[in-house]
PDB file of C-alpha atoms in Angstrom:
ATOM      1  CA  UNK A   1      -6.314   7.021 -25.810  1.00  0.00           C
ATOM      2  CA  UNK A   2      -3.098   5.851 -24.211  1.00  0.00           C
ATOM      3  CA  UNK A   3      -3.067   4.309 -20.776  1.00  0.00           C
ATOM      4  CA  UNK A   4      -0.831   5.484 -17.915  1.00  0.00           C
ATOM      5  CA  UNK A   5       2.686   4.222 -18.400  1.00  0.00           C
ATOM      6  CA  UNK A   6       2.405   3.858 -22.200  1.00  0.00           C
ATOM      7  CA  UNK A   7       4.707   6.843 -22.712  1.00  0.00           C
ATOM      8  CA  UNK A   8       7.456   5.386 -20.530  1.00  0.00           C
ATOM      9  CA  UNK A   9      10.166   3.632 -22.569  1.00  0.00           C
ATOM     10  CA  UNK A  10      10.331  -0.045 -21.690  1.00  0.00           C
ATOM     11  CA  UNK A  11      13.575  -1.962 -21.543  1.00  0.00           C
ATOM     12  CA  UNK A  12      13.762  -5.214 -23.480  1.00  0.00           C
ATOM     13  CA  UNK A  13      12.272  -7.995 -21.399  1.00  0.00           C
ATOM     14  CA  UNK A  14      15.006 -10.406 -20.261  1.00  0.00           C
ATOM     15  CA  UNK A  15      14.758 -14.140 -20.017  1.00  0.00           C
ATOM     16  CA  UNK A  16      13.272 -15.129 -16.632  1.00  0.00           C
ATOM     17  CA  UNK A  17      15.476 -16.668 -13.944  1.00  0.00           C
ATOM     18  CA  UNK A  18      15.478 -20.479 -13.924  1.00  0.00           C
ATOM     19  CA  UNK A  19      12.671 -21.827 -11.739  1.00  0.00           C
ATOM     20  CA  UNK A  20      10.672 -18.570 -11.650  1.00  0.00           C
ATOM     21  CA  UNK A  21       7.046 -19.446 -10.993  1.00  0.00           C
ATOM     22  CA  UNK A  22       3.711 -17.842 -11.815  1.00  0.00           C
ATOM     23  CA  UNK A  23       2.232 -15.480  -9.217  1.00  0.00           C
ATOM     24  CA  UNK A  24      -1.550 -15.018  -8.940  1.00  0.00           C
ATOM     25  CA  UNK A  25      -2.931 -12.419  -6.511  1.00  0.00           C
ATOM     26  CA  UNK A  26      -6.694 -12.627  -5.872  1.00  0.00           C
ATOM     27  CA  UNK A  27      -8.308  -9.682  -4.076  1.00  0.00           C
ATOM     28  CA  UNK A  28     -11.827 -10.340  -2.756  1.00  0.00           C
ATOM     29  CA  UNK A  29     -13.074  -6.790  -2.591  1.00  0.00           C
ATOM     30  CA  UNK A  30     -14.445  -5.662   0.822  1.00  0.00           C
ATOM     31  CA  UNK A  31     -14.333  -9.150   2.348  1.00  0.00           C
ATOM     32  CA  UNK A  32     -14.273  -9.186   6.146  1.00  0.00           C
ATOM     33  CA  UNK A  33     -12.068 -11.613   8.019  1.00  0.00           C
ATOM     34  CA  UNK A  34     -14.991 -13.010   9.988  1.00  0.00           C
ATOM     35  CA  UNK A  35     -16.969 -13.546   6.782  1.00  0.00           C
ATOM     36  CA  UNK A  36     -14.201 -15.886   5.657  1.00  0.00           C
ATOM     37  CA  UNK A  37     -14.294 -17.598   9.021  1.00  0.00           C
ATOM     38  CA  UNK A  38     -18.038 -18.178   8.610  1.00  0.00           C
ATOM     39  CA  UNK A  39     -17.666 -19.776   5.173  1.00  0.00           C
ATOM     40  CA  UNK A  40     -14.057 -20.815   4.534  1.00  0.00           C
ATOM     41  CA  UNK A  41     -13.678 -21.932   0.897  1.00  0.00           C
ATOM     42  CA  UNK A  42     -13.078 -25.675   1.034  1.00  0.00           C
ATOM     43  CA  UNK A  43     -11.362 -25.617  -2.352  1.00  0.00           C
ATOM     44  CA  UNK A  44      -8.537 -23.498  -0.860  1.00  0.00           C
ATOM     45  CA  UNK A  45      -8.020 -25.605   2.266  1.00  0.00           C
ATOM     46  CA  UNK A  46      -4.803 -27.149   0.947  1.00  0.00           C
ATOM     47  CA  UNK A  47      -3.139 -23.902  -0.133  1.00  0.00           C
ATOM     48  CA  UNK A  48      -2.100 -22.608   3.279  1.00  0.00           C
ATOM     49  CA  UNK A  49      -3.393 -21.619   6.709  1.00  0.00           C
ATOM     50  CA  UNK A  50      -5.814 -18.727   7.095  1.00  0.00           C
ATOM     51  CA  UNK A  51      -4.170 -15.672   8.636  1.00  0.00           C
ATOM     52  CA  UNK A  52      -5.706 -12.586  10.199  1.00  0.00           C
ATOM     53  CA  UNK A  53      -3.961  -9.599   8.674  1.00  0.00           C
ATOM     54  CA  UNK A  54      -4.508  -5.868   8.252  1.00  0.00           C
ATOM     55  CA  UNK A  55      -4.817  -3.763   5.121  1.00  0.00           C
ATOM     56  CA  UNK A  56      -2.662  -0.679   4.620  1.00  0.00           C
ATOM     57  CA  UNK A  57      -5.735   1.292   3.483  1.00  0.00           C
ATOM     58  CA  UNK A  58      -9.488   1.395   4.065  1.00  0.00           C
ATOM     59  CA  UNK A  59     -10.762   1.535   0.482  1.00  0.00           C
ATOM     60  CA  UNK A  60     -10.082  -0.037  -2.873  1.00  0.00           C
ATOM     61  CA  UNK A  61      -7.831   2.289  -4.873  1.00  0.00           C
ATOM     62  CA  UNK A  62      -5.123   3.103  -2.284  1.00  0.00           C
ATOM     63  CA  UNK A  63      -5.174  -0.464  -1.041  1.00  0.00           C
ATOM     64  CA  UNK A  64      -4.490  -1.791  -4.544  1.00  0.00           C
ATOM     65  CA  UNK A  65      -1.666   0.711  -4.943  1.00  0.00           C
ATOM     66  CA  UNK A  66      -0.099  -0.742  -1.805  1.00  0.00           C
ATOM     67  CA  UNK A  67      -0.642  -4.274  -3.092  1.00  0.00           C
ATOM     68  CA  UNK A  68       1.027  -3.416  -6.391  1.00  0.00           C
ATOM     69  CA  UNK A  69       3.937  -1.948  -4.447  1.00  0.00           C
ATOM     70  CA  UNK A  70       4.400  -5.463  -3.099  1.00  0.00           C
ATOM     71  CA  UNK A  71       2.956  -4.528   0.299  1.00  0.00           C
ATOM     72  CA  UNK A  72       0.563  -7.335   1.133  1.00  0.00           C
ATOM     73  CA  UNK A  73      -1.767  -7.035   4.134  1.00  0.00           C
ATOM     74  CA  UNK A  74       0.443  -7.100   7.195  1.00  0.00           C
ATOM     75  CA  UNK A  75       0.493  -8.886  10.511  1.00  0.00           C
ATOM     76  CA  UNK A  76       0.894  -6.839  13.681  1.00  0.00           C
ATOM     77  CA  UNK A  77       3.765  -8.417  15.600  1.00  0.00           C
ATOM     78  CA  UNK A  78       4.892  -6.933  18.927  1.00  0.00           C
ATOM     79  CA  UNK A  79       8.348  -5.435  19.503  1.00  0.00           C
ATOM     80  CA  UNK A  80       9.438  -5.045  15.899  1.00  0.00           C
ATOM     81  CA  UNK A  81      10.948  -2.201  13.906  1.00  0.00           C
ATOM     82  CA  UNK A  82       8.776  -1.297  10.941  1.00  0.00           C
ATOM     83  CA  UNK A  83      11.812  -1.266   8.647  1.00  0.00           C
ATOM     84  CA  UNK A  84      12.698  -4.828   9.679  1.00  0.00           C
ATOM     85  CA  UNK A  85       9.134  -5.979   9.015  1.00  0.00           C
ATOM     86  CA  UNK A  86       9.205  -4.504   5.501  1.00  0.00           C
ATOM     87  CA  UNK A  87      12.534  -6.163   4.782  1.00  0.00           C
ATOM     88  CA  UNK A  88      11.408  -9.585   5.974  1.00  0.00           C
ATOM     89  CA  UNK A  89       8.083  -9.254   4.176  1.00  0.00           C
ATOM     90  CA  UNK A  90       9.758  -8.429   0.879  1.00  0.00           C
ATOM     91  CA  UNK A  91      12.197 -11.322   1.233  1.00  0.00           C
ATOM     92  CA  UNK A  92       9.186 -13.656   1.135  1.00  0.00           C
ATOM     93  CA  UNK A  93       9.000 -12.866  -2.585  1.00  0.00           C
ATOM     94  CA  UNK A  94      12.072 -15.047  -3.036  1.00  0.00           C
ATOM     95  CA  UNK A  95       9.969 -18.042  -2.049  1.00  0.00           C
ATOM     96  CA  UNK A  96       6.811 -16.812  -3.765  1.00  0.00           C
ATOM     97  CA  UNK A  97       8.539 -16.270  -7.099  1.00  0.00           C
ATOM     98  CA  UNK A  98      11.051 -19.085  -6.806  1.00  0.00           C
ATOM     99  CA  UNK A  99      13.905 -16.603  -7.303  1.00  0.00           C
ATOM    100  CA  UNK A 100      16.246 -17.090  -4.307  1.00  0.00           C
ATOM    101  CA  UNK A 101      18.723 -14.414  -5.427  1.00  0.00           C
ATOM    102  CA  UNK A 102      16.078 -11.656  -5.610  1.00  0.00           C
ATOM    103  CA  UNK A 103      17.195  -8.465  -3.860  1.00  0.00           C
ATOM    104  CA  UNK A 104      15.103  -5.544  -2.661  1.00  0.00           C
ATOM    105  CA  UNK A 105      17.106  -3.070  -4.722  1.00  0.00           C
ATOM    106  CA  UNK A 106      15.442  -4.573  -7.812  1.00  0.00           C
ATOM    107  CA  UNK A 107      12.251  -2.779  -6.643  1.00  0.00           C
ATOM    108  CA  UNK A 108      13.976   0.619  -6.912  1.00  0.00           C
ATOM    109  CA  UNK A 109      13.273   3.262  -7.997  1.00  0.00           C
ATOM    110  CA  UNK A 110       9.734   2.377  -9.165  1.00  0.00           C
ATOM    111  CA  UNK A 111       8.580   0.559  -6.008  1.00  0.00           C
ATOM    112  CA  UNK A 112       6.066  -1.200  -8.251  1.00  0.00           C
ATOM    113  CA  UNK A 113       5.644  -4.952  -8.411  1.00  0.00           C
ATOM    114  CA  UNK A 114       4.625  -5.222 -12.107  1.00  0.00           C
ATOM    115  CA  UNK A 115       7.719  -3.213 -13.053  1.00  0.00           C
ATOM    116  CA  UNK A 116       9.913  -5.532 -10.985  1.00  0.00           C
ATOM    117  CA  UNK A 117       8.314  -8.607 -12.516  1.00  0.00           C
ATOM    118  CA  UNK A 118       8.646  -7.353 -16.091  1.00  0.00           C
ATOM    119  CA  UNK A 119      12.300  -6.767 -15.285  1.00  0.00           C
ATOM    120  CA  UNK A 120      12.519 -10.413 -14.263  1.00  0.00           C
ATOM    121  CA  UNK A 121      11.043 -11.542 -17.569  1.00  0.00           C
ATOM    122  CA  UNK A 122       7.426 -11.971 -16.442  1.00  0.00           C
ATOM    123  CA  UNK A 123       4.252 -11.381 -18.413  1.00  0.00           C
ATOM    124  CA  UNK A 124       1.916  -9.138 -16.396  1.00  0.00           C
ATOM    125  CA  UNK A 125      -1.893  -9.085 -16.478  1.00  0.00           C
ATOM    126  CA  UNK A 126      -4.784  -7.612 -14.471  1.00  0.00           C
ATOM    127  CA  UNK A 127      -8.538  -8.162 -14.515  1.00  0.00           C
ATOM    128  CA  UNK A 128     -10.474  -5.808 -12.249  1.00  0.00           C
ATOM    129  CA  UNK A 129     -14.128  -5.558 -11.244  1.00  0.00           C
ATOM    130  CA  UNK A 130     -14.301  -2.102  -9.622  1.00  0.00           C
ATOM    131  CA  UNK A 131     -14.528   0.996 -11.888  1.00  0.00           C
ATOM    132  CA  UNK A 132     -12.226   2.929  -9.550  1.00  0.00           C
ATOM    133  CA  UNK A 133      -9.454   0.592 -10.753  1.00  0.00           C
ATOM    134  CA  UNK A 134     -10.157   1.175 -14.447  1.00  0.00           C
ATOM    135  CA  UNK A 135      -7.314   0.968 -17.008  1.00  0.00           C
ATOM    136  CA  UNK A 136      -6.925   4.758 -17.275  1.00  0.00           C
ATOM    137  CA  UNK A 137      -5.677   4.989 -13.692  1.00  0.00           C
ATOM    138  CA  UNK A 138      -2.012   5.016 -12.789  1.00  0.00           C
ATOM    139  CA  UNK A 139      -2.381   1.429 -11.545  1.00  0.00           C
ATOM    140  CA  UNK A 140      -2.180   0.333 -15.174  1.00  0.00           C
ATOM    141  CA  UNK A 141       1.583   0.660 -15.390  1.00  0.00           C
ATOM    142  CA  UNK A 142       3.831  -2.069 -16.810  1.00  0.00           C
ATOM    143  CA  UNK A 143       0.958  -4.464 -17.450  1.00  0.00           C
ATOM    144  CA  UNK A 144       0.840  -6.373 -20.713  1.00  0.00           C
ATOM    145  CA  UNK A 145      -2.939  -6.505 -20.398  1.00  0.00           C
ATOM    146  CA  UNK A 146      -5.258  -4.733 -17.964  1.00  0.00           C
ATOM    147  CA  UNK A 147      -9.032  -4.891 -18.296  1.00  0.00           C
ATOM    148  CA  UNK A 148     -12.079  -3.675 -16.408  1.00  0.00           C
ATOM    149  CA  UNK A 149     -14.571  -6.504 -16.626  1.00  0.00           C
ATOM    150  CA  UNK A 150     -18.022  -5.954 -18.100  1.00  0.00           C
ATOM    151  CA  UNK A 151     -19.736  -7.058 -14.882  1.00  0.00           C
ATOM    152  CA  UNK A 152     -18.729  -5.972 -11.392  1.00  0.00           C
ATOM    153  CA  UNK A 153     -19.405  -9.388  -9.837  1.00  0.00           C
ATOM    154  CA  UNK A 154     -18.370 -12.229 -12.128  1.00  0.00           C
ATOM    155  CA  UNK A 155     -15.160 -13.950 -11.027  1.00  0.00           C
ATOM    156  CA  UNK A 156     -16.008 -16.899 -13.291  1.00  0.00           C
ATOM    157  CA  UNK A 157     -15.619 -14.584 -16.304  1.00  0.00           C
ATOM    158  CA  UNK A 158     -12.225 -13.490 -14.949  1.00  0.00           C
ATOM    159  CA  UNK A 159     -11.097 -17.094 -14.571  1.00  0.00           C
ATOM    160  CA  UNK A 160     -12.128 -17.772 -18.176  1.00  0.00           C
ATOM    161  CA  UNK A 161      -9.636 -15.119 -19.331  1.00  0.00           C
ATOM    162  CA  UNK A 162      -6.607 -16.558 -17.531  1.00  0.00           C
ATOM    163  CA  UNK A 163      -3.845 -17.806 -19.789  1.00  0.00           C
ATOM    164  CA  UNK A 164      -0.253 -18.793 -19.147  1.00  0.00           C
ATOM    165  CA  UNK A 165       2.843 -19.024 -21.295  1.00  0.00           C
ATOM    166  CA  UNK A 166       5.032 -22.092 -21.508  1.00  0.00           C
ATOM    167  CA  UNK A 167       8.053 -19.822 -22.070  1.00  0.00           C
ATOM    168  CA  UNK A 168       7.667 -17.173 -19.361  1.00  0.00           C
ATOM    169  CA  UNK A 169       6.087 -16.969 -15.914  1.00  0.00           C
ATOM    170  CA  UNK A 170       3.039 -14.752 -15.506  1.00  0.00           C
ATOM    171  CA  UNK A 171       1.743 -12.389 -12.866  1.00  0.00           C
ATOM    172  CA  UNK A 172      -2.035 -11.994 -12.595  1.00  0.00           C
ATOM    173  CA  UNK A 173      -3.874  -9.479 -10.411  1.00  0.00           C
ATOM    174  CA  UNK A 174      -7.553 -10.419 -10.014  1.00  0.00           C
ATOM    175  CA  UNK A 175      -9.930  -7.970  -8.324  1.00  0.00           C
ATOM    176  CA  UNK A 176     -13.152  -9.841  -7.491  1.00  0.00           C
ATOM    177  CA  UNK A 177     -16.460  -8.022  -6.917  1.00  0.00           C
ATOM    178  CA  UNK A 178     -18.908 -10.624  -5.593  1.00  0.00           C
ATOM    179  CA  UNK A 179     -17.975  -9.784  -1.991  1.00  0.00           C
ATOM    180  CA  UNK A 180     -18.465  -6.042  -2.559  1.00  0.00           C
ATOM    181  CA  UNK A 181     -21.874  -4.424  -2.001  1.00  0.00           C
ATOM    182  CA  UNK A 182     -24.497  -5.620  -2.939  1.00  0.00           C
ATOM    183  CA  UNK A 183     -22.728  -8.945  -2.219  1.00  0.00           C
ATOM    184  CA  UNK A 184     -24.196 -10.860  -5.139  1.00  0.00           C
ATOM    185  CA  UNK A 185     -23.030 -13.209  -7.845  1.00  0.00           C
ATOM    186  CA  UNK A 186     -24.455 -13.182 -11.399  1.00  0.00           C
ATOM    187  CA  UNK A 187     -28.205 -13.785 -11.301  1.00  0.00           C
ATOM    188  CA  UNK A 188     -28.544 -13.751  -7.516  1.00  0.00           C
ATOM    189  CA  UNK A 189     -29.693 -10.142  -7.080  1.00  0.00           C
ATOM    190  CA  UNK A 190     -32.407  -9.948  -9.732  1.00  0.00           C
ATOM    191  CA  UNK A 191     -35.248 -10.196  -7.218  1.00  0.00           C
ATOM    192  CA  UNK A 192     -33.589  -8.324  -4.356  1.00  0.00           C
ATOM    193  CA  UNK A 193     -34.357  -4.642  -3.879  1.00  0.00           C
ATOM    194  CA  UNK A 194     -31.421  -2.806  -2.340  1.00  0.00           C
ATOM    195  CA  UNK A 195     -30.670   0.912  -2.452  1.00  0.00           C
ATOM    196  CA  UNK A 196     -28.022   2.072  -4.897  1.00  0.00           C
ATOM    197  CA  UNK A 197     -24.928   3.123  -2.966  1.00  0.00           C
ATOM    198  CA  UNK A 198     -22.257   4.809  -5.069  1.00  0.00           C
ATOM    199  CA  UNK A 199     -18.657   3.936  -4.562  1.00  0.00           C
ATOM    200  CA  UNK A 200     -16.122   6.749  -4.674  1.00  0.00           C
ATOM    201  CA  UNK A 201     -16.043   6.514  -8.484  1.00  0.00           C
ATOM    202  CA  UNK A 202     -19.795   7.195  -8.670  1.00  0.00           C
ATOM    203  CA  UNK A 203     -19.639   9.878  -5.998  1.00  0.00           C
ATOM    204  CA  UNK A 204     -16.969  11.798  -7.904  1.00  0.00           C
ATOM    205  CA  UNK A 205     -18.992  11.663 -11.124  1.00  0.00           C
ATOM    206  CA  UNK A 206     -21.946  13.244  -9.309  1.00  0.00           C
ATOM    207  CA  UNK A 207     -20.117  15.939  -7.354  1.00  0.00           C
ATOM    208  CA  UNK A 208     -20.796  18.704  -9.854  1.00  0.00           C
ATOM    209  CA  UNK A 209     -24.540  18.068  -9.630  1.00  0.00           C
ATOM    210  CA  UNK A 210     -24.756  18.651  -5.891  1.00  0.00           C
ATOM    211  CA  UNK A 211     -26.227  21.907  -4.696  1.00  0.00           C
ATOM    212  CA  UNK A 212     -24.306  23.892  -2.132  1.00  0.00           C
ATOM    213  CA  UNK A 213     -25.723  23.258   1.319  1.00  0.00           C
ATOM    214  CA  UNK A 214     -27.576  20.130   0.228  1.00  0.00           C
ATOM    215  CA  UNK A 215     -27.651  17.580   3.034  1.00  0.00           C
ATOM    216  CA  UNK A 216     -29.779  14.833   1.528  1.00  0.00           C
ATOM    217  CA  UNK A 217     -29.020  11.490   3.140  1.00  0.00           C
ATOM    218  CA  UNK A 218     -30.360   8.031   2.441  1.00  0.00           C
ATOM    219  CA  UNK A 219     -32.223   6.267   5.215  1.00  0.00           C
ATOM    220  CA  UNK A 220     -29.798   4.120   7.152  1.00  0.00           C
ATOM    221  CA  UNK A 221     -30.169   0.355   7.176  1.00  0.00           C
ATOM    222  CA  UNK A 222     -31.958  -1.240  10.115  1.00  0.00           C
ATOM    223  CA  UNK A 223     -30.076  -3.698  12.381  1.00  0.00           C
ATOM    224  CA  UNK A 224     -31.968  -6.551  10.733  1.00  0.00           C
ATOM    225  CA  UNK A 225     -31.057  -5.407   7.228  1.00  0.00           C
ATOM    226  CA  UNK A 226     -27.411  -4.947   8.226  1.00  0.00           C
ATOM    227  CA  UNK A 227     -27.317  -8.504   9.561  1.00  0.00           C
ATOM    228  CA  UNK A 228     -28.854  -9.645   6.287  1.00  0.00           C
ATOM    229  CA  UNK A 229     -26.220  -7.768   4.297  1.00  0.00           C
ATOM    230  CA  UNK A 230     -23.443  -9.474   6.251  1.00  0.00           C
ATOM    231  CA  UNK A 231     -25.136 -12.803   5.555  1.00  0.00           C
ATOM    232  CA  UNK A 232     -25.191 -11.888   1.848  1.00  0.00           C
ATOM    233  CA  UNK A 233     -21.426 -11.339   1.881  1.00  0.00           C
ATOM    234  CA  UNK A 234     -20.938 -14.730   3.511  1.00  0.00           C
ATOM    235  CA  UNK A 235     -23.229 -16.315   0.914  1.00  0.00           C
ATOM    236  CA  UNK A 236     -21.227 -14.652  -1.870  1.00  0.00           C
ATOM    237  CA  UNK A 237     -18.072 -16.245  -0.507  1.00  0.00           C
ATOM    238  CA  UNK A 238     -19.817 -19.618  -0.370  1.00  0.00           C
ATOM    239  CA  UNK A 239     -20.656 -19.218  -4.045  1.00  0.00           C
ATOM    240  CA  UNK A 240     -17.041 -18.335  -4.854  1.00  0.00           C
ATOM    241  CA  UNK A 241     -15.863 -21.675  -3.457  1.00  0.00           C
ATOM    242  CA  UNK A 242     -16.895 -23.294  -6.739  1.00  0.00           C
ATOM    243  CA  UNK A 243     -15.200 -20.564  -8.773  1.00  0.00           C
ATOM    244  CA  UNK A 244     -11.993 -21.075  -6.800  1.00  0.00           C
ATOM    245  CA  UNK A 245     -12.144 -24.737  -7.731  1.00  0.00           C
ATOM    246  CA  UNK A 246     -12.268 -23.721 -11.402  1.00  0.00           C
ATOM    247  CA  UNK A 247      -9.365 -21.315 -10.792  1.00  0.00           C
ATOM    248  CA  UNK A 248      -7.217 -24.033  -9.256  1.00  0.00           C
ATOM    249  CA  UNK A 249      -7.905 -26.316 -12.207  1.00  0.00           C
ATOM    250  CA  UNK A 250      -6.699 -23.583 -14.545  1.00  0.00           C
ATOM    251  CA  UNK A 251      -3.458 -22.753 -12.717  1.00  0.00           C
ATOM    252  CA  UNK A 252      -0.281 -24.491 -13.884  1.00  0.00           C
ATOM    253  CA  UNK A 253       1.757 -26.464 -11.374  1.00  0.00           C
ATOM    254  CA  UNK A 254       4.273 -24.444  -9.391  1.00  0.00           C
ATOM    255  CA  UNK A 255       2.047 -21.356  -9.311  1.00  0.00           C
ATOM    256  CA  UNK A 256       2.113 -19.277  -6.137  1.00  0.00           C
ATOM    257  CA  UNK A 257      -1.402 -18.218  -5.153  1.00  0.00           C
ATOM    258  CA  UNK A 258      -2.269 -15.399  -2.742  1.00  0.00           C
ATOM    259  CA  UNK A 259      -5.894 -14.797  -1.726  1.00  0.00           C
ATOM    260  CA  UNK A 260      -6.799 -11.832   0.454  1.00  0.00           C
ATOM    261  CA  UNK A 261      -8.962  -8.694   0.608  1.00  0.00           C
ATOM    262  CA  UNK A 262      -8.205  -5.043  -0.017  1.00  0.00           C
ATOM    263  CA  UNK A 263     -10.117  -3.967   3.116  1.00  0.00           C
ATOM    264  CA  UNK A 264     -12.972  -5.080   5.319  1.00  0.00           C
ATOM    265  CA  UNK A 265     -16.502  -3.808   5.775  1.00  0.00           C
ATOM    266  CA  UNK A 266     -18.699  -2.461   8.561  1.00  0.00           C
ATOM    267  CA  UNK A 267     -22.198  -3.836   9.050  1.00  0.00           C
ATOM    268  CA  UNK A 268     -23.487  -1.418  11.675  1.00  0.00           C
ATOM    269  CA  UNK A 269     -20.610  -1.540  14.154  1.00  0.00           C
ATOM    270  CA  UNK A 270     -20.419   1.803  15.958  1.00  0.00           C
ATOM    271  CA  UNK A 271     -23.194   3.110  13.720  1.00  0.00           C
ATOM    272  CA  UNK A 272     -21.411   2.753  10.404  1.00  0.00           C
ATOM    273  CA  UNK A 273     -21.973   0.793   7.190  1.00  0.00           C
ATOM    274  CA  UNK A 274     -19.401   0.248   4.480  1.00  0.00           C
ATOM    275  CA  UNK A 275     -15.731   1.237   4.379  1.00  0.00           C
ATOM    276  CA  UNK A 276     -13.458   4.163   3.594  1.00  0.00           C
ATOM    277  CA  UNK A 277     -13.403   7.379   5.622  1.00  0.00           C
ATOM    278  CA  UNK A 278     -13.471   5.823   9.076  1.00  0.00           C
ATOM    279  CA  UNK A 279     -10.858   4.177  11.269  1.00  0.00           C
ATOM    280  CA  UNK A 280     -12.195   0.865  12.551  1.00  0.00           C
ATOM    281  CA  UNK A 281     -10.642  -2.547  13.085  1.00  0.00           C
ATOM    282  CA  UNK A 282     -13.291  -4.280  10.974  1.00  0.00           C
ATOM    283  CA  UNK A 283     -12.372  -2.108   7.985  1.00  0.00           C
ATOM    284  CA  UNK A 284      -8.667  -2.941   8.255  1.00  0.00           C
ATOM    285  CA  UNK A 285      -8.963  -6.604   9.303  1.00  0.00           C
ATOM    286  CA  UNK A 286      -8.758  -8.979   6.315  1.00  0.00           C
ATOM    287  CA  UNK A 287      -8.248 -12.682   5.609  1.00  0.00           C
ATOM    288  CA  UNK A 288      -5.010 -13.851   4.038  1.00  0.00           C
ATOM    289  CA  UNK A 289      -3.689 -17.146   2.766  1.00  0.00           C
ATOM    290  CA  UNK A 290      -0.965 -18.093   0.357  1.00  0.00           C
ATOM    291  CA  UNK A 291       0.873 -21.113  -0.916  1.00  0.00           C
ATOM    292  CA  UNK A 292       2.129 -23.102  -3.858  1.00  0.00           C
ATOM    293  CA  UNK A 293      -0.326 -24.808  -6.183  1.00  0.00           C
ATOM    294  CA  UNK A 294       0.638 -28.227  -7.514  1.00  0.00           C
TER     295      UNK A 294
END
């Protein structure tokens, strides 16, 4: 079965501009900004300062579409025209990619970062943990490789798959699942009993089995269990500190690294758990850091 974008004719890939550097975008799924504050990864301390930013969307799939359009989580500056913010934000890609002559019109008409990067001579790769991002979605466009990992919470396995060319720069999108419910790394959840909560992918698969008028609802978490769940997300980030160290050891010099989240999470605030169909600051507020490695 062909993947989205396979039917679109691809232009020959040009030689990359001199000095173009690798770009690695790490998305810690569902990670709250204050969870990062509680357990800032020491291995990333030298990359750049932590920033409080805001996602363009409240759940995984649309947020990743925005990210692959080049729209990273945004700041919220006062007294600014939105069009000026977009322009200045895109111009940062000159520094990120090491391509000072890059112009916004290179994003047109696709408005898709992998397409832009292929047009600059890049190799493009994605490793994702969430089924809603699977390779049969439209997100898999202009990637040389795009794979849904076998486990939803194993960043170490993702890092093991990273490879870089000595002839061309690479772009890697890494969607990491340890910080997503149930906030566990491999082997950590074996003895923990938590209810199964379907993401939108699982909900859609079960829609046809619902009876009309059915209003069955799972018992909501207690305040104590919600506090414990937040602590589990923080603990998952603490675990990832070691995986980030392995990632940094694998990245070539002159790689630009971006680490952020696709959205936040609610742990009982205003009577809500999770993310998605609700407008709340803690769902939009995400950590963000970036900088050059080596």
